[in-house]
């Protein structure tokens, strides 16, 4: 029922949440099921990026995760989402033809609520220990040296701080996190 209504009534589906909650996986599956275009806010401008990957972390990424406190990182990433990513989200949504499924951490409740009707929006959360384990597994944490582990630990701390902020922001608006049952991926 919700899938049919989403297909007919909404031209924009927004999936928010912190890193590693499953937004991209769900968006891809919805795109397959509903025939929509899938876009990640990560492709609209990454900030500053994950401190691991196939190549060594770039100096500015290392600096970001070692110099800034978790709270400073949170304030900075929220500013980036509001000032840099949100205008790109509006542009993408405005130029989309057909159904657009947009996912990303940059989909802040305070900004999403300013959009016109004709959209479905929800935010995903996971328990802190699940997020921490996913990030550590995905980063090759056990194979990292002390410096690499410290960078991943900093990323985990910011991820958890963002999720706490998000849950508070949703509660202030009378919203609850979660995926509508009919949209869940089996």
CSV table of N, CA and C in Angstrom, one decimal, residues 18-19 127-128 131-132 154-166:
chain,number,residue,atom,x,y,z
A,18,UNK,N,22.6,8.7,9.9
A,18,UNK,CA,24.0,8.8,9.9
A,18,UNK,C,24.7,7.8,9.0
A,19,UNK,N,26.0,7.8,9.0
A,19,UNK,CA,26.8,6.9,8.2
A,19,UNK,C,26.6,5.4,8.7
A,127,UNK,N,21.5,0.9,16.6
A,127,UNK,CA,22.1,1.0,17.9
A,127,UNK,C,23.6,1.4,17.8
A,128,UNK,N,24.1,2.1,18.7
A,128,UNK,CA,25.5,2.6,18.7
A,128,UNK,C,26.5,1.4,18.4
A,131,UNK,N,26.5,0.3,14.8
A,131,UNK,CA,27.2,1.3,13.9
A,131,UNK,C,28.7,1.2,14.1
A,132,UNK,N,29.1,1.1,15.3
A,132,UNK,CA,30.6,1.0,15.6
A,132,UNK,C,31.2,-0.2,15.0
A,154,UNK,N,37.8,8.3,15.7
A,154,UNK,CA,37.3,9.7,15.6
A,154,UNK,C,36.1,9.7,14.7
A,155,UNK,N,36.1,9.0,13.6
A,155,UNK,CA,35.0,8.9,12.7
A,155,UNK,C,33.8,8.3,13.4
A,156,UNK,N,34.1,7.2,14.1
A,156,UNK,CA,33.0,6.5,14.9
A,156,UNK,C,32.4,7.5,15.9
A,157,UNK,N,33.2,8.2,16.6
A,157,UNK,CA,32.7,9.2,17.6
A,157,UNK,C,31.8,10.3,16.9
A,158,UNK,N,32.2,10.8,15.8
A,158,UNK,CA,31.4,11.8,15.1
A,158,UNK,C,30.1,11.2,14.6
A,159,UNK,N,30.2,9.9,14.1
A,159,UNK,CA,29.0,9.2,13.6
A,159,UNK,C,28.0,9.1,14.7
A,160,UNK,N,28.4,8.7,15.9
A,160,UNK,CA,27.5,8.5,17.0
A,160,UNK,C,27.0,9.8,17.5
A,161,UNK,N,27.8,10.8,17.5
A,161,UNK,CA,27.3,12.2,17.9
A,161,UNK,C,26.3,12.7,17.0
A,162,UNK,N,26.5,12.5,15.7
A,162,UNK,CA,25.5,12.9,14.7
A,162,UNK,C,24.2,12.2,14.9
A,163,UNK,N,24.3,10.9,15.1
A,163,UNK,CA,23.0,10.1,15.3
A,163,UNK,C,22.3,10.6,16.6
A,164,UNK,N,23.0,10.9,17.7
A,164,UNK,CA,22.3,11.5,18.8
A,164,UNK,C,21.7,12.8,18.5
A,165,UNK,N,22.4,13.7,17.8
A,165,UNK,CA,21.9,15.0,17.4
A,165,UNK,C,20.6,14.8,16.5
A,166,UNK,N,20.7,13.8,15.6
A,166,UNK,CA,19.5,13.6,14.7
A,166,UNK,C,18.3,13.1,15.5
